[in-house]
Short mmCIF file of C-alpha atoms and ligand atoms in Angstrom, two decimals:
data_model
loop_
_atom_site.label_atom_id
_atom_site.label_comp_id
_atom_site.label_asym_id
_atom_site.label_seq_id
_atom_site.Cartn_x
_atom_site.Cartn_y
_atom_site.Cartn_z
CA UNK C 1 22.57 -1.57 9.60
CA UNK C 2 23.06 -1.13 5.88
CA UNK C 3 22.95 2.35 4.51
CA UNK C 4 19.46 2.12 3.03
CA UNK C 5 18.15 5.21 4.80
CA UNK C 6 20.30 7.18 2.38
CA UNK C 7 19.50 5.09 -0.67
CA UNK C 8 17.02 6.39 -3.20
CA UNK C 9 13.75 4.46 -2.98
CA UNK C 10 13.00 5.45 -6.55
CA UNK C 11 16.28 3.86 -7.68
CA UNK C 12 15.28 0.68 -5.84
CA UNK C 13 11.92 0.60 -7.62
CA UNK C 14 13.61 1.07 -11.01
CA UNK C 15 16.16 -1.69 -10.26
CA UNK C 16 13.33 -4.05 -9.34
CA UNK C 17 11.48 -3.73 -12.62
CA UNK C 18 14.68 -3.65 -14.70
CA UNK C 19 15.61 -7.12 -13.41
CA UNK C 20 12.36 -8.57 -14.74
CA UNK C 21 12.59 -6.43 -17.90
CA UNK C 22 15.87 -8.20 -18.62
CA UNK C 23 14.22 -11.61 -18.25
CA UNK C 24 11.54 -10.86 -20.85
CA UNK C 25 13.77 -8.70 -23.05
CA UNK C 26 11.52 -5.66 -22.67
CA UNK C 27 12.18 -3.09 -25.44
CA UNK C 28 14.52 -0.30 -24.35
CA UNK C 29 11.96 2.45 -24.98
CA UNK C 30 9.40 0.72 -22.73
CA UNK C 31 12.01 0.57 -19.97
CA UNK C 32 12.84 4.24 -20.46
CA UNK C 33 9.17 5.27 -20.26
CA UNK C 34 8.59 3.28 -17.08
CA UNK C 35 11.75 4.61 -15.38
CA UNK C 36 10.25 8.07 -14.80
CA UNK C 37 6.77 9.28 -13.83
CA UNK C 38 4.66 11.03 -16.47
CA UNK C 39 3.85 14.01 -14.22
CA UNK C 40 5.25 15.36 -10.95
CA UNK C 41 2.88 17.79 -9.25
CA UNK C 42 4.21 19.69 -6.22
CA UNK C 43 2.01 22.20 -4.40
CA UNK C 44 2.77 24.57 -1.51
CA UNK C 45 -0.25 25.89 0.32
CA UNK C 46 -1.01 27.91 3.47
CA UNK C 47 -3.30 26.74 6.29
CA UNK C 48 -4.46 28.60 9.41
CA UNK C 49 -3.63 26.74 12.64
CA UNK C 50 -5.74 26.76 15.82
CA UNK C 51 -3.36 29.33 17.32
CA UNK C 52 -4.43 31.79 14.59
CA UNK C 53 -1.00 31.64 12.90
CA UNK C 54 -0.40 30.32 9.39
CA UNK C 55 1.85 27.54 8.15
CA UNK C 56 2.94 26.54 4.68
CA UNK C 57 2.64 22.84 3.75
CA UNK C 58 4.14 20.94 0.82
CA UNK C 59 2.09 18.31 -0.98
CA UNK C 60 2.88 15.93 -3.83
CA UNK C 61 0.96 14.02 -6.46
CA UNK C 62 3.14 11.91 -8.69
CA UNK C 63 1.43 10.39 -11.73
CA UNK C 64 3.58 7.55 -12.94
CA UNK C 65 1.53 5.97 -15.73
CA UNK C 66 -1.95 6.22 -17.25
CA UNK C 67 -1.30 3.65 -19.96
CA UNK C 68 -3.80 1.15 -18.58
CA UNK C 69 -6.34 3.59 -17.12
CA UNK C 70 -6.71 6.61 -14.80
CA UNK C 71 -3.89 7.27 -12.33
CA UNK C 72 -4.57 5.51 -9.02
CA UNK C 73 -2.84 5.45 -5.67
CA UNK C 74 -2.88 6.54 -2.06
CA UNK C 75 -2.08 9.75 -0.20
CA UNK C 76 0.45 9.54 2.61
CA UNK C 77 0.67 12.01 5.52
CA UNK C 78 4.04 11.43 7.16
CA UNK C 79 7.06 13.59 8.10
CA UNK C 80 9.35 11.58 5.75
CA UNK C 81 7.25 12.16 2.62
CA UNK C 82 9.47 13.54 -0.14
CA UNK C 83 9.67 13.48 -3.93
CA UNK C 84 11.90 10.40 -4.08
CA UNK C 85 9.62 8.33 -1.84
CA UNK C 86 6.43 9.31 -3.66
CA UNK C 87 8.00 8.60 -7.07
CA UNK C 88 8.81 5.04 -5.97
CA UNK C 89 5.37 4.50 -4.43
CA UNK C 90 3.71 5.79 -7.62
CA UNK C 91 5.72 3.41 -9.82
CA UNK C 92 4.80 0.46 -7.58
CA UNK C 93 1.12 1.36 -8.12
CA UNK C 94 1.55 1.09 -11.91
CA UNK C 95 3.03 -2.40 -11.57
CA UNK C 96 0.46 -3.46 -8.94
CA UNK C 97 -2.59 -2.52 -11.01
CA UNK C 98 -1.01 -4.12 -14.10
CA UNK C 99 -0.25 -7.31 -12.17
CA UNK C 100 -3.78 -7.76 -10.82
CA UNK C 101 -5.33 -6.78 -14.15
CA UNK C 102 -7.50 -3.79 -13.22
CA UNK C 103 -7.92 -0.83 -15.62
CA UNK C 104 -5.85 1.71 -13.73
CA UNK C 105 -2.48 3.34 -13.99
CA UNK C 106 -0.29 4.29 -11.04
CA UNK C 107 0.10 7.39 -8.87
CA UNK C 108 0.86 8.36 -5.28
CA UNK C 109 0.78 11.52 -3.26
CA UNK C 110 1.27 12.92 0.16
CA UNK C 111 1.96 15.80 2.46
CA UNK C 112 5.14 16.16 4.52
CA UNK C 113 3.50 16.35 7.92
CA UNK C 114 3.06 14.38 11.14
CA UNK C 115 -0.74 14.26 11.40
CA UNK C 116 -0.50 13.43 15.13
CA UNK C 117 0.71 16.98 15.75
CA UNK C 118 -2.50 18.60 14.44
CA UNK C 119 -6.05 18.91 15.73
CA UNK C 120 -8.99 17.46 13.80
CA UNK C 121 -9.98 20.95 12.65
CA UNK C 122 -6.45 21.70 11.43
CA UNK C 123 -6.30 18.38 9.57
CA UNK C 124 -9.62 19.12 7.87
CA UNK C 125 -8.32 22.51 6.69
CA UNK C 126 -5.05 20.94 5.50
CA UNK C 127 -6.86 18.20 3.55
CA UNK C 128 -9.36 20.61 1.98
CA UNK C 129 -6.70 23.14 1.03
CA UNK C 130 -4.46 20.37 -0.41
CA UNK C 131 -7.43 19.14 -2.49
CA UNK C 132 -8.07 22.65 -3.81
CA UNK C 133 -4.35 23.09 -4.58
CA UNK C 134 -4.35 19.84 -6.59
CA UNK C 135 -7.40 21.16 -8.48
CA UNK C 136 -7.92 19.48 -11.85
CA UNK C 137 -4.83 17.32 -11.37
CA UNK C 138 -7.20 14.82 -9.72
CA UNK C 139 -10.61 13.69 -10.96
CA UNK C 140 -12.83 10.59 -11.11
CA UNK C 141 -11.74 9.77 -14.68
CA UNK C 142 -8.22 11.13 -14.37
CA UNK C 143 -6.49 10.52 -11.03
CA UNK C 144 -8.15 8.89 -8.03
CA UNK C 145 -6.45 9.09 -4.60
CA UNK C 146 -7.10 6.72 -1.65
CA UNK C 147 -5.87 6.30 1.95
CA UNK C 148 -2.31 5.30 2.83
CA UNK C 149 -0.08 5.81 5.88
CA UNK C 150 -1.44 8.59 8.10
CA UNK C 151 -4.68 9.11 6.16
CA UNK C 152 -8.12 7.57 6.65
CA UNK C 153 -11.75 7.43 5.47
CA UNK C 154 -12.60 10.75 7.13
CA UNK C 155 -9.89 12.51 5.13
CA UNK C 156 -11.13 10.87 1.91
CA UNK C 157 -14.63 12.18 2.74
CA UNK C 158 -13.24 15.72 3.08
CA UNK C 159 -11.45 15.37 -0.28
CA UNK C 160 -14.64 14.19 -1.97
CA UNK C 161 -16.71 16.95 -0.38
CA UNK C 162 -14.20 19.67 -1.33
CA UNK C 163 -13.85 18.41 -4.89
CA UNK C 164 -17.63 18.07 -5.30
CA UNK C 165 -18.24 21.56 -3.93
CA UNK C 166 -15.74 23.07 -6.36
CA UNK C 167 -17.20 20.97 -9.23
CA UNK C 168 -20.51 22.82 -8.89
CA UNK C 169 -24.10 21.67 -8.47
CA UNK C 170 -24.61 19.90 -11.81
CA UNK C 171 -21.50 17.75 -11.44
CA UNK C 172 -21.68 17.19 -7.72
CA UNK C 173 -23.15 13.70 -7.86
CA UNK C 174 -20.97 12.33 -10.65
CA UNK C 175 -17.65 13.17 -9.02
CA UNK C 176 -18.00 10.97 -5.93
CA UNK C 177 -15.50 8.57 -7.46
CA UNK C 178 -12.74 11.23 -7.31
CA UNK C 179 -11.41 9.38 -4.29
CA UNK C 180 -11.81 5.86 -2.85
CA UNK C 181 -11.57 4.58 0.70
CA UNK C 182 -14.45 6.90 1.69
CA UNK C 183 -16.72 6.05 4.58
CA UNK C 184 -19.82 4.03 3.65
CA UNK C 185 -22.09 7.02 4.37
CA UNK C 186 -20.62 9.05 1.51
CA UNK C 187 -20.21 6.31 -1.09
CA UNK C 188 -17.47 4.08 0.27
CA UNK C 189 -17.54 0.33 -0.32
CA UNK C 190 -18.26 -2.40 2.19
CA UNK C 191 -14.99 -4.22 2.82
CA UNK C 192 -12.68 -1.38 1.70
CA UNK C 193 -11.26 -0.60 5.13
CA UNK C 194 -10.14 -4.20 5.70
CA UNK C 195 -9.39 -4.91 2.02
CA UNK C 196 -5.60 -4.66 2.07
CA UNK C 197 -5.34 -6.92 5.13
CA UNK C 198 -7.89 -9.29 3.60
CA UNK C 199 -5.83 -9.45 0.40
CA UNK C 200 -2.67 -10.22 2.41
CA UNK C 201 -4.51 -13.14 4.00
CA UNK C 202 -5.61 -14.40 0.55
CA UNK C 203 -1.96 -14.29 -0.51
CA UNK C 204 -1.05 -16.34 2.57
CA UNK C 205 -3.85 -18.86 1.87
CA UNK C 206 -2.59 -19.24 -1.70
CA UNK C 207 0.95 -19.85 -0.44
CA UNK C 208 -0.38 -22.43 2.03
CA UNK C 209 -2.16 -24.26 -0.81
CA UNK C 210 0.99 -24.18 -2.92
CA UNK C 211 3.29 -25.44 -0.18
CA UNK C 212 0.85 -27.84 1.54
CA UNK C 213 0.94 -25.83 4.79
CA UNK C 214 -2.01 -25.64 7.22
CA UNK C 215 -2.99 -22.01 7.77
CA UNK C 216 -4.13 -22.70 11.34
CA UNK C 217 -0.70 -24.14 12.23
CA UNK C 218 1.10 -20.86 11.60
CA UNK C 219 2.65 -18.44 14.09
CA UNK C 220 2.61 -14.90 12.79
CA UNK C 221 4.55 -11.71 13.56
CA UNK C 222 3.31 -8.33 12.31
CA UNK C 223 5.21 -5.03 12.17
CA UNK C 224 2.73 -2.13 12.01
CA UNK C 225 -0.72 -2.08 13.59
CA UNK C 226 -2.49 0.52 11.48
CA UNK C 227 -5.07 -0.09 8.79
CA UNK C 228 -3.21 -2.91 7.03
CA UNK C 229 -1.43 -4.60 9.95
CA UNK C 230 -4.34 -4.59 12.40
CA UNK C 231 -6.92 -5.88 9.90
CA UNK C 232 -4.53 -8.56 8.66
CA UNK C 233 -3.75 -9.62 12.25
CA UNK C 234 -7.47 -9.77 13.10
CA UNK C 235 -8.31 -11.85 10.01
CA UNK C 236 -5.31 -14.16 10.48
CA UNK C 237 -6.31 -14.77 14.12
CA UNK C 238 -9.91 -15.47 13.02
CA UNK C 239 -8.52 -17.99 10.50
CA UNK C 240 -6.75 -19.85 13.34
CA UNK C 241 -3.21 -18.44 13.15
CA UNK C 242 -1.46 -17.56 16.40
CA UNK C 243 -0.45 -13.91 16.07
CA UNK C 244 2.33 -14.03 18.64
CA UNK C 245 4.17 -10.75 17.90
CA UNK C 246 2.88 -7.28 17.04
CA UNK C 247 4.86 -4.03 16.82
CA UNK C 248 3.83 -0.46 16.21
CA UNK C 249 5.65 2.87 16.69
CA UNK C 250 4.97 2.71 20.46
CA UNK C 251 6.01 -0.85 21.42
CA UNK C 252 6.75 -4.44 20.38
CA UNK C 253 4.59 -6.99 22.19
CA UNK C 254 4.50 -10.76 22.39
CA UNK C 255 2.34 -13.53 23.77
CA UNK C 256 3.49 -17.04 22.75
CA UNK C 257 -0.09 -18.31 22.99
CA UNK C 258 -1.32 -15.65 20.57
CA UNK C 259 -2.34 -12.04 21.24
CA UNK C 260 -6.01 -11.07 21.58
CA UNK C 261 -6.17 -8.97 18.41
CA UNK C 262 -9.73 -7.67 18.81
CA UNK C 263 -8.89 -6.38 22.28
CA UNK C 264 -5.60 -4.95 21.01
CA UNK C 265 -7.37 -3.06 18.20
CA UNK C 266 -9.79 -1.52 20.71
CA UNK C 267 -6.90 -0.68 23.09
CA UNK C 268 -4.81 0.86 20.31
CA UNK C 269 -7.58 3.13 19.04
CA UNK C 270 -8.28 4.33 22.60
CA UNK C 271 -4.63 4.84 23.56
CA UNK C 272 -2.99 5.87 20.28
CA UNK C 273 -0.83 2.75 20.18
CA UNK C 274 -0.34 -0.74 21.64
CA UNK C 275 2.09 0.20 24.45
CA UNK C 276 0.71 -0.94 27.80
CA UNK C 277 -1.69 -3.50 26.30
CA UNK C 278 -2.33 -6.13 29.01
CA UNK C 279 -1.74 -9.87 28.66
CA UNK C 280 1.40 -9.34 26.62
CA UNK C 281 5.10 -8.90 27.26
CA UNK C 282 6.98 -5.92 25.84
CA UNK C 283 10.25 -6.81 24.12
CA UNK C 284 13.02 -4.84 22.45
CA UNK C 285 12.17 -3.54 18.95
CA UNK C 286 15.01 -5.48 17.35
CA UNK C 287 13.86 -8.76 18.94
CA UNK C 288 10.83 -8.72 16.64
CA UNK C 289 13.12 -9.71 13.78
CA UNK C 290 14.46 -12.84 15.51
CA UNK C 291 11.06 -13.95 16.80
CA UNK C 292 10.12 -17.63 16.48
CA UNK C 293 7.37 -17.14 13.89
CA UNK C 294 6.52 -18.94 10.63
CA UNK C 295 5.18 -15.86 8.86
CA UNK C 296 6.60 -12.35 9.10
CA UNK C 297 4.42 -9.50 7.87
CA UNK C 298 6.02 -6.05 7.54
CA UNK C 299 3.00 -3.69 7.49
CA UNK C 300 4.59 -0.37 8.49
CA UNK C 301 7.01 1.54 6.29
CA UNK C 302 9.66 0.93 3.65
CA UNK C 303 13.26 -0.23 4.18
CA UNK C 304 12.51 -2.09 7.42
CA UNK C 305 14.02 -5.44 6.38
CA UNK C 306 17.66 -4.43 6.11
CA UNK C 307 20.23 -7.17 5.69
CA UNK C 308 21.03 -7.65 9.39
CA UNK C 309 17.34 -8.11 10.19
CA UNK C 310 16.98 -10.53 7.25
CA UNK C 311 19.86 -12.57 8.70
CA UNK C 312 17.98 -12.72 12.01
CA UNK C 313 14.52 -13.71 10.68
CA UNK C 314 13.39 -17.24 11.61
CA UNK C 315 10.27 -17.34 9.42
CA UNK C 316 9.54 -19.41 6.30
CA UNK C 317 7.81 -16.58 4.48
CA UNK C 318 7.81 -12.78 4.38
CA UNK C 319 4.49 -11.35 3.23
CA UNK C 320 5.14 -7.77 2.16
CA UNK C 321 2.01 -5.95 3.31
CA UNK C 322 3.88 -2.63 3.34
CA UNK C 323 5.25 -1.07 0.17
CA UNK C 324 9.00 -1.52 -0.27
CA UNK C 325 9.69 -3.04 3.17
CA UNK C 326 12.71 -5.11 2.02
CA UNK C 327 15.94 -3.43 0.97
CA UNK C 328 17.78 -4.86 -2.07
CA UNK C 329 20.56 -6.04 0.28
CA UNK C 330 17.97 -7.66 2.57
CA UNK C 331 16.38 -9.40 -0.39
CA UNK C 332 19.69 -11.06 -1.31
CA UNK C 333 19.95 -12.41 2.23
CA UNK C 334 16.38 -13.79 2.13
CA UNK C 335 17.08 -15.48 -1.23
CA UNK C 336 20.29 -17.06 0.08
CA UNK C 337 18.52 -18.29 3.21
CA UNK C 338 15.62 -19.77 1.21
CA UNK C 339 12.98 -17.57 2.86
CA UNK C 340 10.01 -17.08 0.53
CA UNK C 341 8.91 -13.50 -0.23
CA UNK C 342 5.46 -12.58 -1.54
CA UNK C 343 6.25 -9.13 -2.98
CA UNK C 344 4.39 -5.96 -2.06
CA UNK C 345 2.82 -5.39 -5.47
CA UNK C 346 1.10 -8.77 -5.05
CA UNK C 347 0.57 -9.11 -1.29
CA UNK C 348 -0.96 -5.67 -0.64
CA UNK C 349 -2.96 -5.31 -3.87
CA UNK C 350 -6.26 -5.95 -2.08
CA UNK C 351 -6.62 -2.26 -1.21
CA UNK C 352 -6.50 -1.00 -4.78
CA UNK C 353 -8.68 -3.86 -6.01
CA UNK C 354 -11.49 -2.93 -3.61
CA UNK C 355 -10.88 0.75 -4.41
CA UNK C 356 -11.65 -0.25 -8.00
CA UNK C 357 -14.86 -1.93 -6.76
CA UNK C 358 -15.81 1.25 -4.87
CA UNK C 359 -15.22 3.33 -8.02
CA UNK C 360 -17.37 0.94 -10.09
CA UNK C 361 -20.17 1.17 -7.51
CA UNK C 362 -19.96 4.99 -7.55
CA UNK C 363 -20.13 5.04 -11.35
CA UNK C 364 -23.10 2.66 -11.55
CA UNK C 365 -24.85 3.85 -8.35
CA UNK C 366 -24.81 0.27 -7.05
CA UNK C 367 -24.22 -0.96 -3.52
CA UNK C 368 -22.47 -4.32 -3.15
CA UNK C 369 -22.54 -6.40 0.04
CA UNK C 370 -19.37 -7.21 1.97
CA UNK C 371 -19.56 -10.87 0.92
CA UNK C 372 -19.87 -9.87 -2.78
CA UNK C 373 -16.82 -7.61 -2.39
CA UNK C 374 -14.77 -10.28 -0.59
CA UNK C 375 -15.64 -12.94 -3.15
CA UNK C 376 -14.67 -10.71 -6.08
CA UNK C 377 -11.48 -9.66 -4.26
CA UNK C 378 -10.53 -13.30 -3.69
CA UNK C 379 -11.06 -14.09 -7.39
CA UNK C 380 -8.84 -11.19 -8.51
CA UNK C 381 -6.08 -11.99 -5.98
CA UNK C 382 -6.19 -15.69 -6.80
CA UNK C 383 -6.00 -15.15 -10.56
CA UNK C 384 -3.01 -12.81 -10.16
CA UNK C 385 -1.20 -15.24 -7.86
CA UNK C 386 -1.79 -18.08 -10.33
CA UNK C 387 -0.30 -15.93 -13.10
CA UNK C 388 2.64 -15.02 -10.89
CA UNK C 389 3.34 -18.70 -10.19
CA UNK C 390 3.10 -19.58 -13.88
CA UNK C 391 5.62 -16.83 -14.73
CA UNK C 392 7.88 -18.06 -11.94
CA UNK C 393 7.86 -21.55 -13.45
CA UNK C 394 8.53 -20.26 -16.97
CA UNK C 395 11.44 -18.04 -15.98
CA UNK C 396 12.75 -19.92 -12.94
CA UNK C 397 12.88 -16.62 -11.04
CA UNK C 398 11.90 -15.14 -7.67
CA UNK C 399 8.30 -14.29 -6.86
CA UNK C 400 9.13 -10.59 -7.09
CA UNK C 401 10.64 -10.94 -10.57
CA UNK C 402 7.68 -13.10 -11.64
CA UNK C 403 5.21 -10.45 -10.42
CA UNK C 404 7.05 -7.84 -12.52
CA UNK C 405 7.12 -10.19 -15.53
CA UNK C 406 3.30 -10.39 -15.44
CA UNK C 407 2.91 -6.62 -14.96
CA UNK C 408 5.50 -5.62 -17.58
CA UNK C 409 4.07 -8.01 -20.17
CA UNK C 410 0.65 -6.36 -19.80
CA UNK C 411 2.12 -2.85 -20.03
CA UNK C 412 4.38 -3.73 -22.95
CA UNK C 413 1.54 -5.35 -24.93
CA UNK C 414 -0.47 -2.15 -24.43
CA UNK C 415 2.39 0.10 -25.58
CA UNK C 416 2.75 -2.12 -28.67
CA UNK C 417 -0.97 -1.99 -29.44
CA UNK C 418 -1.36 1.76 -28.87
CA UNK C 419 1.99 2.80 -30.31
CA UNK C 420 3.95 5.78 -29.03
CA UNK C 421 2.48 9.01 -30.35
CA UNK C 422 3.31 10.72 -32.72
P1 NAD V 1 -1.23 3.35 8.98
O1 NAD V 1 -0.81 4.74 9.10
O2 NAD V 1 -2.66 3.00 9.17
O3 NAD V 1 -0.36 2.43 9.95
C1 NAD V 1 1.03 2.42 9.98
C2 NAD V 1 1.45 1.59 11.18
O4 NAD V 1 2.88 1.44 11.16
C3 NAD V 1 1.11 2.22 12.52
O5 NAD V 1 0.61 1.21 13.39
C4 NAD V 1 2.45 2.72 13.05
O6 NAD V 1 2.50 2.74 14.47
C5 NAD V 1 3.36 1.67 12.48
N1 NAD V 1 4.77 2.05 12.46
C6 NAD V 1 5.31 3.18 11.98
N2 NAD V 1 6.64 3.15 12.15
C7 NAD V 1 6.93 1.97 12.75
C8 NAD V 1 8.12 1.35 13.19
N3 NAD V 1 9.31 1.93 13.03
N4 NAD V 1 8.04 0.12 13.77
C9 NAD V 1 6.86 -0.47 13.93
N5 NAD V 1 5.69 0.05 13.52
C10 NAD V 1 5.74 1.26 12.94
O7 NAD V 1 -0.74 2.87 7.50
P2 NAD V 1 -1.33 1.68 6.62
O8 NAD V 1 -2.36 2.25 5.73
O9 NAD V 1 -1.62 0.50 7.46
O10 NAD V 1 -0.06 1.37 5.68
C11 NAD V 1 1.00 0.51 6.09
C12 NAD V 1 1.78 0.07 4.86
O11 NAD V 1 0.90 -0.60 3.94
C13 NAD V 1 2.42 1.20 4.05
O12 NAD V 1 3.62 0.74 3.45
C14 NAD V 1 1.39 1.46 2.96
O13 NAD V 1 1.94 2.09 1.83
C15 NAD V 1 0.96 0.04 2.67
N6 NAD V 1 -0.33 -0.08 2.01
C16 NAD V 1 -1.46 0.48 2.54
C17 NAD V 1 -2.68 0.31 1.91
C18 NAD V 1 -3.97 0.82 2.48
O14 NAD V 1 -5.03 0.49 1.93
N7 NAD V 1 -3.98 1.57 3.56
C19 NAD V 1 -2.74 -0.40 0.70
C20 NAD V 1 -1.58 -0.96 0.18
C21 NAD V 1 -0.37 -0.80 0.85
#
């Protein structure tokens, strides 16, 4: 394995945009601004556990850029959450929203915690106390969190309810948009839960059109069976792909004829993971990376595609559903081996795009149907992928560099127009 566990994720994110900045000769002061987040909020807060004892928790909200609009990005609950990770994830949000052309900046947050170790009541108290600790650092016109690894619609509902309660009776109704990814009952959008997976499938469809590949001829392997991985796998199977390999933190399973994804989703939510799912063979974790698939979709955590695993991959394309799944060393291997990579800031943008739709619906008190949401999502994803391809042609670069070229051009034009105060 390469030593990426010890490498700074934030440094990786800076290196990625600097490569594209070089291509378009981005002014030095724009590079300097984008190399660091605008604000780093760290809160420590106490919560009473079911045992009656108290524990201190550490939470983060990193606001990378508000140049194009309010800060926007998910909240992660995971034991590995730290400042370096959240800084990188926040920067990727800035480039993602700029790439797909929605009026948001970039942010990310999280709590260093394994949510599986806490009861529902404890999690509710942690989420509510974290929201109160963040206070006016979040807000519907300022910074708008959403779900990410280890968080879900229920937690977003608690954030909204806590924020609205603190906002007071006259503001209670206008602050619903403080968070997206809520459940439909409290102002969430149809299609939000599946949106990131849906967007990954649109990216795959676009690639199929570009390369003349039939979508229903593809064998797919997916690492991660949470929100993003399981919805993508379900939608890919519905579109005729054979999803032959799926891994989560409990097991790696295969069925060469294609796994029954609907049944696997039901099994996983009942059993807390896919281990033991019938009609599938369990294989070694590392064997996932040498599986005979056409499409490999990392949809778990960062730094999974280290160079040795990239040497083993047999696929034609890596669709980065997770944020930062490929290490810089792994990326060099994929480039040498001619394996296409649709970068994270493009492939997984569907989540933030439908978050934007949820926010618009909250602001205008409208309710859009799932088909309206999906159609608008497809248009936004398609337009961004067309732009990415055009940039790739102009600069003769990788898809990742082309994605950054589009994003940086938008950010740089805005800095030029607004000027740097004073
Ligand atoms: P999740 O918590 O719902 O699911 C994570 C999944 O990864 C789980 O199935 C878990 O078992 C699995 N996993 C963890 N470690 C693993 C390992 N070592 N090997 C195999 N599987 C492992 O999280 P999610 O919301 O689906 O997010 C997944 C990725 O997608 C993250 O990188 C996240 O930042 C990114 N993302 C999420 C969204 C969103 O809307 N939720 C949007 C854009 C990007």
